Amino acid sequence: MPVIVFKSSQLLWVRVAALIFSCVAFSVATEGALLPHGGMSDWCMFCWVFSFTCTLLVLLVELCGLQTRIPVSWTNFPITVACYAALLCLSASIIFPVFFLRDQSYYARKTQDYRITATVFSCLATVAYLGEVSLSKARPGEVAGYMATAPGLMKVCQTFVACMIFILVSSPVSYKGYSPLEWCMAVYCICFILSMAVVVMCVGECTGWLPISFPKFLSGYGLLAVAMYVSATILWPLYQFGDQYGRKGSYAKNEIAVAVLTGLNLLLYLADLAYSARLVFISV
């Protein structure tokens, strides 16, 4: 008989709550919210459906005791999924009311109620997933997978922020024609690929494939990412909003948001580098 193993009963109930909340969010939005096709409505639906599907997969695997038969590191996979789900539901909880709860005079009262309900359950799902991350993350002195540590969780945040940047700069395209802005885009892409590679290697237990030790790789990559993001943090606002460089500063919301997210990712990479440097130079 398969053995059901959960880190705690609290973790089980938090996952069940997250599963229910995300399911209700996309079910209600699909049933009567009358959302337009494409754009932000599709993004919100993706956030809820992805979170629900991955949480259901984690619950089924643990309930059936199939952890050892899954070709991934089960010390890293569930918390990685939970962290991504928390960020996705958080973004949906912000985007959905901004785009679909304003100017509701055009819609019937029932449609408004569906949209409000979807927003409420999206917020509840966000809280549930944050609770799962809090329960699953490594405590001081505890042996755990890399993704359960602060640097591992920061890798997830770095990739998520980069995805938000990609969405903002692609509609409309706001970086073509100027080499400094194209460099910023290269920074976002390179650092996203490397951070995602670290996540995939940890979840797939492939860190031993590297020609150097994993901690040294993290330190070297972290230093490179910080240097690249420092340049992007300076160049993006300078060339987007600086009239002296020939660009008429439109101060569009997307461009300002990209500048803010670039600074946020720089802070994440700085904190990540500090953890990685401590791991190599202090622990060793």
mmCIF file of N, CA and C in Angstrom, residues 7-130:
data_model
loop_
_atom_site.group_PDB
_atom_site.id
_atom_site.type_symbol
_atom_site.label_atom_id
_atom_site.label_comp_id
_atom_site.label_asym_id
_atom_site.label_seq_id
_atom_site.Cartn_x
_atom_site.Cartn_y
_atom_site.Cartn_z
ATOM 1 N N LYS A 7 4.427 16.837 5.134
ATOM 2 C CA LYS A 7 5.302 17.468 6.113
ATOM 3 C C LYS A 7 4.527 17.787 7.384
ATOM 4 N N SER A 8 3.266 18.156 7.221
ATOM 5 C CA SER A 8 2.396 18.394 8.377
ATOM 6 C C SER A 8 0.966 18.387 7.893
ATOM 7 N N SER A 9 0.046 18.159 8.822
ATOM 8 C CA SER A 9 -1.362 18.209 8.448
ATOM 9 C C SER A 9 -1.748 19.609 8.008
ATOM 10 N N GLN A 10 -1.078 20.633 8.567
ATOM 11 C CA GLN A 10 -1.335 22.003 8.153
ATOM 12 C C GLN A 10 -1.048 22.185 6.671
ATOM 13 N N LEU A 11 0.049 21.614 6.209
ATOM 14 C CA LEU A 11 0.429 21.733 4.800
ATOM 15 C C LEU A 11 -0.626 21.099 3.903
ATOM 16 N N LEU A 12 -1.152 19.956 4.321
ATOM 17 C CA LEU A 12 -2.198 19.289 3.546
ATOM 18 C C LEU A 12 -3.418 20.184 3.406
ATOM 19 N N TRP A 13 -3.876 20.749 4.507
ATOM 20 C CA TRP A 13 -5.097 21.551 4.458
ATOM 21 C C TRP A 13 -4.884 22.863 3.724
ATOM 22 N N VAL A 14 -3.694 23.412 3.817
ATOM 23 C CA VAL A 14 -3.394 24.640 3.064
ATOM 24 C C VAL A 14 -3.423 24.362 1.564
ATOM 25 N N ARG A 15 -2.877 23.218 1.168
ATOM 26 C CA ARG A 15 -2.907 22.851 -0.259
ATOM 27 C C ARG A 15 -4.338 22.618 -0.741
ATOM 28 N N VAL A 16 -5.128 21.952 0.083
ATOM 29 C CA VAL A 16 -6.525 21.725 -0.296
ATOM 30 C C VAL A 16 -7.263 23.056 -0.428
ATOM 31 N N ALA A 17 -7.004 23.966 0.501
ATOM 32 C CA ALA A 17 -7.640 25.291 0.429
ATOM 33 C C ALA A 17 -7.219 26.031 -0.835
ATOM 34 N N ALA A 18 -5.918 25.984 -1.159
ATOM 35 C CA ALA A 18 -5.430 26.641 -2.374
ATOM 36 C C ALA A 18 -6.073 26.036 -3.614
ATOM 37 N N LEU A 19 -6.214 24.716 -3.601
ATOM 38 C CA LEU A 19 -6.845 24.020 -4.724
ATOM 39 C C LEU A 19 -8.286 24.488 -4.916
ATOM 40 N N ILE A 20 -9.031 24.552 -3.828
ATOM 41 C CA ILE A 20 -10.437 24.954 -3.900
ATOM 42 C C ILE A 20 -10.576 26.409 -4.325
ATOM 43 N N PHE A 21 -9.770 27.285 -3.731
ATOM 44 C CA PHE A 21 -9.883 28.719 -4.027
ATOM 45 C C PHE A 21 -9.550 29.013 -5.490
ATOM 46 N N SER A 22 -8.474 28.421 -5.993
ATOM 47 C CA SER A 22 -8.097 28.665 -7.392
ATOM 48 C C SER A 22 -9.141 28.080 -8.343
ATOM 49 N N CYS A 23 -9.703 26.929 -7.973
ATOM 50 C CA CYS A 23 -10.746 26.311 -8.795
ATOM 51 C C CYS A 23 -11.985 27.203 -8.858
ATOM 52 N N VAL A 24 -12.403 27.721 -7.719
ATOM 53 C CA VAL A 24 -13.568 28.601 -7.688
ATOM 54 C C VAL A 24 -13.310 29.870 -8.488
ATOM 55 N N ALA A 25 -12.104 30.413 -8.402
ATOM 56 C CA ALA A 25 -11.779 31.657 -9.103
ATOM 57 C C ALA A 25 -11.977 31.511 -10.610
ATOM 58 N N PHE A 26 -11.365 30.472 -11.204
ATOM 59 C CA PHE A 26 -11.499 30.365 -12.657
ATOM 60 C C PHE A 26 -12.871 29.822 -13.067
ATOM 61 N N SER A 27 -13.515 29.042 -12.205
ATOM 62 C CA SER A 27 -14.856 28.533 -12.527
ATOM 63 C C SER A 27 -15.870 29.673 -12.567
ATOM 64 N N VAL A 28 -15.811 30.540 -11.578
ATOM 65 C CA VAL A 28 -16.731 31.676 -11.523
ATOM 66 C C VAL A 28 -16.474 32.633 -12.684
ATOM 67 N N ALA A 29 -15.181 32.892 -12.961
ATOM 68 C CA ALA A 29 -14.849 33.793 -14.058
ATOM 69 C C ALA A 29 -15.319 33.244 -15.399
ATOM 70 N N THR A 30 -15.247 31.934 -15.558
ATOM 71 C CA THR A 30 -15.689 31.308 -16.804
ATOM 72 C C THR A 30 -17.205 31.279 -16.913
ATOM 73 N N GLU A 31 -17.871 31.076 -15.784
ATOM 74 C CA GLU A 31 -19.319 30.860 -15.785
ATOM 75 C C GLU A 31 -20.102 32.123 -16.125
ATOM 76 N N GLY A 32 -19.797 33.253 -15.464
ATOM 77 C CA GLY A 32 -20.674 34.409 -15.660
ATOM 78 C C GLY A 32 -20.015 35.762 -15.633
ATOM 79 N N ALA A 33 -18.675 35.803 -15.702
ATOM 80 C CA ALA A 33 -18.002 37.101 -15.639
ATOM 81 C C ALA A 33 -17.989 37.828 -16.976
ATOM 82 N N LEU A 34 -18.359 37.137 -18.063
ATOM 83 C CA LEU A 34 -18.412 37.737 -19.404
ATOM 84 C C LEU A 34 -17.105 38.436 -19.764
ATOM 85 N N LEU A 35 -16.000 37.714 -19.618
ATOM 86 C CA LEU A 35 -14.681 38.289 -19.890
ATOM 87 C C LEU A 35 -14.395 38.281 -21.388
ATOM 88 N N PRO A 36 -13.711 39.306 -21.891
ATOM 89 C CA PRO A 36 -13.333 39.321 -23.307
ATOM 90 C C PRO A 36 -12.231 38.300 -23.568
ATOM 91 N N HIS A 37 -12.113 37.860 -24.794
ATOM 92 C CA HIS A 37 -11.066 36.917 -25.156
ATOM 93 C C HIS A 37 -9.760 37.668 -25.414
ATOM 94 N N GLY A 38 -8.655 37.071 -24.959
ATOM 95 C CA GLY A 38 -7.353 37.676 -25.186
ATOM 96 C C GLY A 38 -6.991 38.671 -24.097
ATOM 97 N N GLY A 39 -5.724 39.097 -24.134
ATOM 98 C CA GLY A 39 -5.259 40.119 -23.200
ATOM 99 C C GLY A 39 -5.183 39.637 -21.773
ATOM 100 N N MET A 40 -5.522 40.533 -20.854
ATOM 101 C CA MET A 40 -5.359 40.271 -19.434
ATOM 102 C C MET A 40 -6.332 39.222 -18.899
ATOM 103 N N SER A 41 -7.481 39.052 -19.547
ATOM 104 C CA SER A 41 -8.415 38.023 -19.082
ATOM 105 C C SER A 41 -7.815 36.634 -19.268
ATOM 106 N N ASP A 42 -7.138 36.427 -20.400
ATOM 107 C CA ASP A 42 -6.478 35.139 -20.626
ATOM 108 C C ASP A 42 -5.346 34.919 -19.635
ATOM 109 N N TRP A 43 -4.623 36.001 -19.301
ATOM 110 C CA TRP A 43 -3.533 35.874 -18.328
ATOM 111 C C TRP A 43 -4.075 35.453 -16.966
ATOM 112 N N CYS A 44 -5.149 36.082 -16.525
ATOM 113 C CA CYS A 44 -5.721 35.739 -15.213
ATOM 114 C C CYS A 44 -6.220 34.299 -15.201
ATOM 115 N N MET A 45 -6.870 33.889 -16.286
ATOM 116 C CA MET A 45 -7.340 32.508 -16.363
ATOM 117 C C MET A 45 -6.170 31.529 -16.330
ATOM 118 N N PHE A 46 -5.093 31.873 -17.041
ATOM 119 C CA PHE A 46 -3.906 31.014 -17.010
ATOM 120 C C PHE A 46 -3.365 30.889 -15.591
ATOM 121 N N CYS A 47 -3.299 32.000 -14.872
ATOM 122 C CA CYS A 47 -2.772 31.983 -13.499
ATOM 123 C C CYS A 47 -3.566 31.019 -12.628
ATOM 124 N N TRP A 48 -4.871 31.101 -12.690
ATOM 125 C CA TRP A 48 -5.714 30.260 -11.833
ATOM 126 C C TRP A 48 -5.678 28.789 -12.261
ATOM 127 N N VAL A 49 -5.755 28.554 -13.560
ATOM 128 C CA VAL A 49 -5.776 27.167 -14.044
ATOM 129 C C VAL A 49 -4.426 26.492 -13.810
ATOM 130 N N PHE A 50 -3.331 27.200 -14.067
ATOM 131 C CA PHE A 50 -2.002 26.639 -13.828
ATOM 132 C C PHE A 50 -1.830 26.290 -12.359
ATOM 133 N N SER A 51 -2.211 27.194 -11.478
ATOM 134 C CA SER A 51 -2.066 26.962 -10.041
ATOM 135 C C SER A 51 -2.896 25.761 -9.601
ATOM 136 N N PHE A 52 -4.141 25.711 -10.054
ATOM 137 C CA PHE A 52 -5.027 24.592 -9.701
ATOM 138 C C PHE A 52 -4.459 23.264 -10.203
ATOM 139 N N THR A 53 -4.023 23.219 -11.456
ATOM 140 C CA THR A 53 -3.541 21.972 -12.052
ATOM 141 C C THR A 53 -2.301 21.459 -11.339
ATOM 142 N N CYS A 54 -1.354 22.344 -11.080
ATOM 143 C CA CYS A 54 -0.107 21.915 -10.436
ATOM 144 C C CYS A 54 -0.347 21.481 -8.996
ATOM 145 N N THR A 55 -1.226 22.189 -8.292
ATOM 146 C CA THR A 55 -1.536 21.792 -6.917
ATOM 147 C C THR A 55 -2.235 20.441 -6.885
ATOM 148 N N LEU A 56 -3.155 20.218 -7.825
ATOM 149 C CA LEU A 56 -3.822 18.922 -7.912
ATOM 150 C C LEU A 56 -2.812 17.811 -8.173
ATOM 151 N N LEU A 57 -1.834 18.071 -9.045
ATOM 152 C CA LEU A 57 -0.797 17.078 -9.329
ATOM 153 C C LEU A 57 0.006 16.747 -8.079
ATOM 154 N N VAL A 58 0.404 17.782 -7.328
ATOM 155 C CA VAL A 58 1.180 17.561 -6.107
ATOM 156 C C VAL A 58 0.380 16.744 -5.096
ATOM 157 N N LEU A 59 -0.885 17.074 -4.925
ATOM 158 C CA LEU A 59 -1.719 16.342 -3.968
ATOM 159 C C LEU A 59 -1.899 14.889 -4.374
ATOM 160 N N LEU A 60 -2.134 14.644 -5.653
ATOM 161 C CA LEU A 60 -2.328 13.268 -6.121
ATOM 162 C C LEU A 60 -1.069 12.432 -5.940
ATOM 163 N N VAL A 61 0.078 13.013 -6.254
ATOM 164 C CA VAL A 61 1.342 12.284 -6.108
ATOM 165 C C VAL A 61 1.580 11.927 -4.645
ATOM 166 N N GLU A 62 1.341 12.873 -3.740
ATOM 167 C CA GLU A 62 1.595 12.609 -2.323
ATOM 168 C C GLU A 62 0.543 11.666 -1.736
ATOM 169 N N LEU A 63 -0.689 11.796 -2.157
ATOM 170 C CA LEU A 63 -1.728 10.899 -1.648
ATOM 171 C C LEU A 63 -1.509 9.457 -2.106
ATOM 172 N N CYS A 64 -0.964 9.288 -3.297
ATOM 173 C CA CYS A 64 -0.707 7.942 -3.838
ATOM 174 C C CYS A 64 0.696 7.440 -3.501
ATOM 175 N N GLY A 65 1.495 8.247 -2.828
ATOM 176 C CA GLY A 65 2.853 7.838 -2.457
ATOM 177 C C GLY A 65 3.761 7.585 -3.637
ATOM 178 N N LEU A 66 3.656 8.424 -4.664
ATOM 179 C CA LEU A 66 4.419 8.212 -5.897
ATOM 180 C C LEU A 66 5.656 9.107 -5.993
ATOM 181 N N GLN A 67 6.071 9.703 -4.873
ATOM 182 C CA GLN A 67 7.186 10.646 -4.924
ATOM 183 C C GLN A 67 8.451 10.039 -5.515
ATOM 184 N N THR A 68 8.738 8.799 -5.154
ATOM 185 C CA THR A 68 9.983 8.161 -5.623
ATOM 186 C C THR A 68 9.908 7.755 -7.091
ATOM 187 N N ARG A 69 8.707 7.725 -7.668
ATOM 188 C CA ARG A 69 8.556 7.322 -9.062
ATOM 189 C C ARG A 69 8.506 8.515 -10.012
ATOM 190 N N ILE A 70 8.451 9.712 -9.469
ATOM 191 C CA ILE A 70 8.417 10.913 -10.292
ATOM 192 C C ILE A 70 9.851 11.350 -10.580
ATOM 193 N N PRO A 71 10.211 11.620 -11.846
ATOM 194 C CA PRO A 71 11.601 11.950 -12.189
ATOM 195 C C PRO A 71 11.999 13.387 -11.864
ATOM 196 N N VAL A 72 11.611 13.858 -10.692
ATOM 197 C CA VAL A 72 12.004 15.188 -10.228
ATOM 198 C C VAL A 72 12.350 15.094 -8.750
ATOM 199 N N SER A 73 13.018 16.117 -8.256
ATOM 200 C CA SER A 73 13.346 16.170 -6.835
ATOM 201 C C SER A 73 12.107 16.604 -6.055
ATOM 202 N N TRP A 74 11.569 15.708 -5.233
ATOM 203 C CA TRP A 74 10.342 16.042 -4.516
ATOM 204 C C TRP A 74 10.598 16.963 -3.331
ATOM 205 N N THR A 75 11.859 17.190 -2.975
ATOM 206 C CA THR A 75 12.172 18.199 -1.966
ATOM 207 C C THR A 75 12.158 19.598 -2.567
ATOM 208 N N ASN A 76 12.200 19.690 -3.895
ATOM 209 C CA ASN A 76 12.235 20.985 -4.572
ATOM 210 C C ASN A 76 10.975 21.306 -5.363
ATOM 211 N N PHE A 77 10.336 20.285 -5.919
ATOM 212 C CA PHE A 77 9.221 20.529 -6.838
ATOM 213 C C PHE A 77 8.008 21.183 -6.168
ATOM 214 N N PRO A 78 7.457 20.649 -5.061
ATOM 215 C CA PRO A 78 6.234 21.241 -4.507
ATOM 216 C C PRO A 78 6.381 22.697 -4.096
ATOM 217 N N ILE A 79 7.482 23.055 -3.463
ATOM 218 C CA ILE A 79 7.614 24.454 -3.034
ATOM 219 C C ILE A 79 7.858 25.369 -4.220
ATOM 220 N N THR A 80 8.508 24.859 -5.275
ATOM 221 C CA THR A 80 8.677 25.658 -6.487
ATOM 222 C C THR A 80 7.330 25.961 -7.115
ATOM 223 N N VAL A 81 6.491 24.934 -7.206
ATOM 224 C CA VAL A 81 5.137 25.110 -7.743
ATOM 225 C C VAL A 81 4.348 26.085 -6.880
ATOM 226 N N ALA A 82 4.430 25.938 -5.567
ATOM 227 C CA ALA A 82 3.675 26.810 -4.666
ATOM 228 C C ALA A 82 4.116 28.264 -4.795
ATOM 229 N N CYS A 83 5.413 28.482 -4.942
ATOM 230 C CA CYS A 83 5.916 29.850 -5.061
ATOM 231 C C CYS A 83 5.463 30.494 -6.367
ATOM 232 N N TYR A 84 5.557 29.737 -7.460
ATOM 233 C CA TYR A 84 5.061 30.263 -8.736
ATOM 234 C C TYR A 84 3.555 30.522 -8.665
ATOM 235 N N ALA A 85 2.819 29.611 -8.055
ATOM 236 C CA ALA A 85 1.371 29.776 -7.949
ATOM 237 C C ALA A 85 1.014 31.001 -7.113
ATOM 238 N N ALA A 86 1.763 31.234 -6.032
ATOM 239 C CA ALA A 86 1.513 32.411 -5.200
ATOM 240 C C ALA A 86 1.719 33.694 -5.995
ATOM 241 N N LEU A 87 2.800 33.743 -6.780
ATOM 242 C CA LEU A 87 3.084 34.938 -7.576
ATOM 243 C C LEU A 87 2.057 35.114 -8.688
ATOM 244 N N LEU A 88 1.663 34.013 -9.320
ATOM 245 C CA LEU A 88 0.676 34.091 -10.398
ATOM 246 C C LEU A 88 -0.682 34.560 -9.868
ATOM 247 N N CYS A 89 -1.125 33.968 -8.761
ATOM 248 C CA CYS A 89 -2.408 34.372 -8.193
ATOM 249 C C CYS A 89 -2.359 35.807 -7.664
ATOM 250 N N LEU A 90 -1.210 36.210 -7.147
ATOM 251 C CA LEU A 90 -1.061 37.597 -6.703
ATOM 252 C C LEU A 90 -1.207 38.553 -7.881
ATOM 253 N N SER A 91 -0.555 38.225 -8.996
ATOM 254 C CA SER A 91 -0.666 39.094 -10.170
ATOM 255 C C SER A 91 -2.109 39.133 -10.675
ATOM 256 N N ALA A 92 -2.792 37.975 -10.676
ATOM 257 C CA ALA A 92 -4.190 37.947 -11.109
ATOM 258 C C ALA A 92 -5.077 38.739 -10.153
ATOM 259 N N SER A 93 -4.769 38.687 -8.868
ATOM 260 C CA SER A 93 -5.567 39.407 -7.876
ATOM 261 C C SER A 93 -5.437 40.917 -8.025
ATOM 262 N N ILE A 94 -4.327 41.365 -8.607
ATOM 263 C CA ILE A 94 -4.126 42.799 -8.859
ATOM 264 C C ILE A 94 -4.686 43.189 -10.230
ATOM 265 N N ILE A 95 -4.368 42.386 -11.240
ATOM 266 C CA ILE A 95 -4.745 42.723 -12.614
ATOM 267 C C ILE A 95 -6.247 42.618 -12.828
ATOM 268 N N PHE A 96 -6.861 41.556 -12.294
ATOM 269 C CA PHE A 96 -8.285 41.320 -12.570
ATOM 270 C C PHE A 96 -9.171 42.479 -12.112
ATOM 271 N N PRO A 97 -9.056 42.949 -10.866
ATOM 272 C CA PRO A 97 -9.917 44.078 -10.482
ATOM 273 C C PRO A 97 -9.581 45.368 -11.215
ATOM 274 N N VAL A 98 -8.288 45.581 -11.534
ATOM 275 C CA VAL A 98 -7.902 46.809 -12.242
ATOM 276 C C VAL A 98 -8.557 46.861 -13.623
ATOM 277 N N PHE A 99 -8.603 45.728 -14.320
ATOM 278 C CA PHE A 99 -9.115 45.712 -15.682
ATOM 279 C C PHE A 99 -10.611 45.392 -15.769
ATOM 280 N N PHE A 100 -11.138 44.661 -14.789
ATOM 281 C CA PHE A 100 -12.500 44.140 -14.953
ATOM 282 C C PHE A 100 -13.475 44.530 -13.845
ATOM 283 N N LEU A 101 -13.026 45.318 -12.870
ATOM 284 C CA LEU A 101 -13.959 45.805 -11.852
ATOM 285 C C LEU A 101 -14.206 47.307 -11.953
ATOM 286 N N ARG A 102 -13.560 47.939 -12.927
ATOM 287 C CA ARG A 102 -13.802 49.358 -13.155
ATOM 288 C C ARG A 102 -14.891 49.530 -14.228
ATOM 289 N N ASP A 103 -15.584 50.635 -14.153
ATOM 290 C CA ASP A 103 -16.611 50.957 -15.153
ATOM 291 C C ASP A 103 -17.597 49.801 -15.342
ATOM 292 N N GLN A 104 -18.134 49.313 -14.231
ATOM 293 C CA GLN A 104 -19.040 48.164 -14.306
ATOM 294 C C GLN A 104 -20.486 48.558 -14.573
ATOM 295 N N SER A 105 -20.717 49.839 -14.818
ATOM 296 C CA SER A 105 -22.082 50.272 -15.094
ATOM 297 C C SER A 105 -22.615 49.685 -16.396
ATOM 298 N N TYR A 106 -21.675 49.215 -17.258
ATOM 299 C CA TYR A 106 -22.090 48.629 -18.530
ATOM 300 C C TYR A 106 -22.603 47.190 -18.358
ATOM 301 N N TYR A 107 -22.362 46.591 -17.202
ATOM 302 C CA TYR A 107 -22.684 45.176 -17.018
ATOM 303 C C TYR A 107 -23.826 44.997 -16.015
ATOM 304 N N ALA A 108 -24.508 43.875 -16.150
ATOM 305 C CA ALA A 108 -25.599 43.552 -15.223
ATOM 306 C C ALA A 108 -25.039 43.270 -13.834
ATOM 307 N N ARG A 109 -25.908 43.388 -12.858
ATOM 308 C CA ARG A 109 -25.494 43.170 -11.463
ATOM 309 C C ARG A 109 -24.930 41.775 -11.261
ATOM 310 N N LYS A 110 -25.510 40.777 -11.915
ATOM 311 C CA LYS A 110 -25.047 39.400 -11.764
ATOM 312 C C LYS A 110 -23.621 39.249 -12.279
ATOM 313 N N THR A 111 -23.311 39.902 -13.408
ATOM 314 C CA THR A 111 -21.948 39.849 -13.950
ATOM 315 C C THR A 111 -20.966 40.499 -12.990
ATOM 316 N N GLN A 112 -21.339 41.598 -12.398
ATOM 317 C CA GLN A 112 -20.487 42.269 -11.418
ATOM 318 C C GLN A 112 -20.210 41.348 -10.230
ATOM 319 N N ASP A 113 -21.253 40.656 -9.772
ATOM 320 C CA ASP A 113 -21.083 39.747 -8.637
ATOM 321 C C ASP A 113 -20.107 38.614 -8.970
ATOM 322 N N TYR A 114 -20.197 38.080 -10.188
ATOM 323 C CA TYR A 114 -19.268 37.026 -10.610
ATOM 324 C C TYR A 114 -17.833 37.544 -10.596
ATOM 325 N N ARG A 115 -17.624 38.735 -11.086
ATOM 326 C CA ARG A 115 -16.268 39.293 -11.143
ATOM 327 C C ARG A 115 -15.713 39.579 -9.748
ATOM 328 N N ILE A 116 -16.562 40.082 -8.883
ATOM 329 C CA ILE A 116 -16.123 40.342 -7.496
ATOM 330 C C ILE A 116 -15.780 39.026 -6.799
ATOM 331 N N THR A 117 -16.601 38.002 -7.022
ATOM 332 C CA THR A 117 -16.353 36.692 -6.414
ATOM 333 C C THR A 117 -15.029 36.105 -6.895
ATOM 334 N N ALA A 118 -14.770 36.208 -8.206
ATOM 335 C CA ALA A 118 -13.510 35.707 -8.746
ATOM 336 C C ALA A 118 -12.321 36.430 -8.119
ATOM 337 N N THR A 119 -12.449 37.731 -7.923
ATOM 338 C CA THR A 119 -11.370 38.504 -7.299
ATOM 339 C C THR A 119 -11.129 38.061 -5.862
ATOM 340 N N VAL A 120 -12.218 37.874 -5.110
ATOM 341 C CA VAL A 120 -12.090 37.472 -3.704
ATOM 342 C C VAL A 120 -11.398 36.118 -3.591
ATOM 343 N N PHE A 121 -11.819 35.159 -4.398
ATOM 344 C CA PHE A 121 -11.217 33.824 -4.307
ATOM 345 C C PHE A 121 -9.795 33.803 -4.859
ATOM 346 N N SER A 122 -9.479 34.692 -5.783
ATOM 347 C CA SER A 122 -8.091 34.815 -6.231
ATOM 348 C C SER A 122 -7.201 35.309 -5.088
ATOM 349 N N CYS A 123 -7.707 36.273 -4.327
ATOM 350 C CA CYS A 123 -6.951 36.765 -3.167
ATOM 351 C C CYS A 123 -6.795 35.664 -2.111
ATOM 352 N N LEU A 124 -7.863 34.897 -1.881
ATOM 353 C CA LEU A 124 -7.779 33.799 -0.922
ATOM 354 C C LEU A 124 -6.776 32.740 -1.385
ATOM 355 N N ALA A 125 -6.749 32.452 -2.692
ATOM 356 C CA ALA A 125 -5.781 31.492 -3.218
ATOM 357 C C ALA A 125 -4.360 32.005 -3.018
ATOM 358 N N THR A 126 -4.159 33.298 -3.210
ATOM 359 C CA THR A 126 -2.829 33.887 -2.991
ATOM 360 C C THR A 126 -2.375 33.686 -1.554
ATOM 361 N N VAL A 127 -3.268 33.959 -0.611
ATOM 362 C CA VAL A 127 -2.941 33.778 0.809
ATOM 363 C C VAL A 127 -2.635 32.313 1.106
ATOM 364 N N ALA A 128 -3.417 31.403 0.537
ATOM 365 C CA ALA A 128 -3.199 29.973 0.770
ATOM 366 C C ALA A 128 -1.842 29.534 0.225
ATOM 367 N N TYR A 129 -1.489 29.988 -0.967
ATOM 368 C CA TYR A 129 -0.200 29.593 -1.541
ATOM 369 C C TYR A 129 0.973 30.211 -0.769
ATOM 370 N N LEU A 130 0.798 31.433 -0.303
ATOM 371 C CA LEU A 130 1.845 32.032 0.536
ATOM 372 C C LEU A 130 1.995 31.243 1.837
#
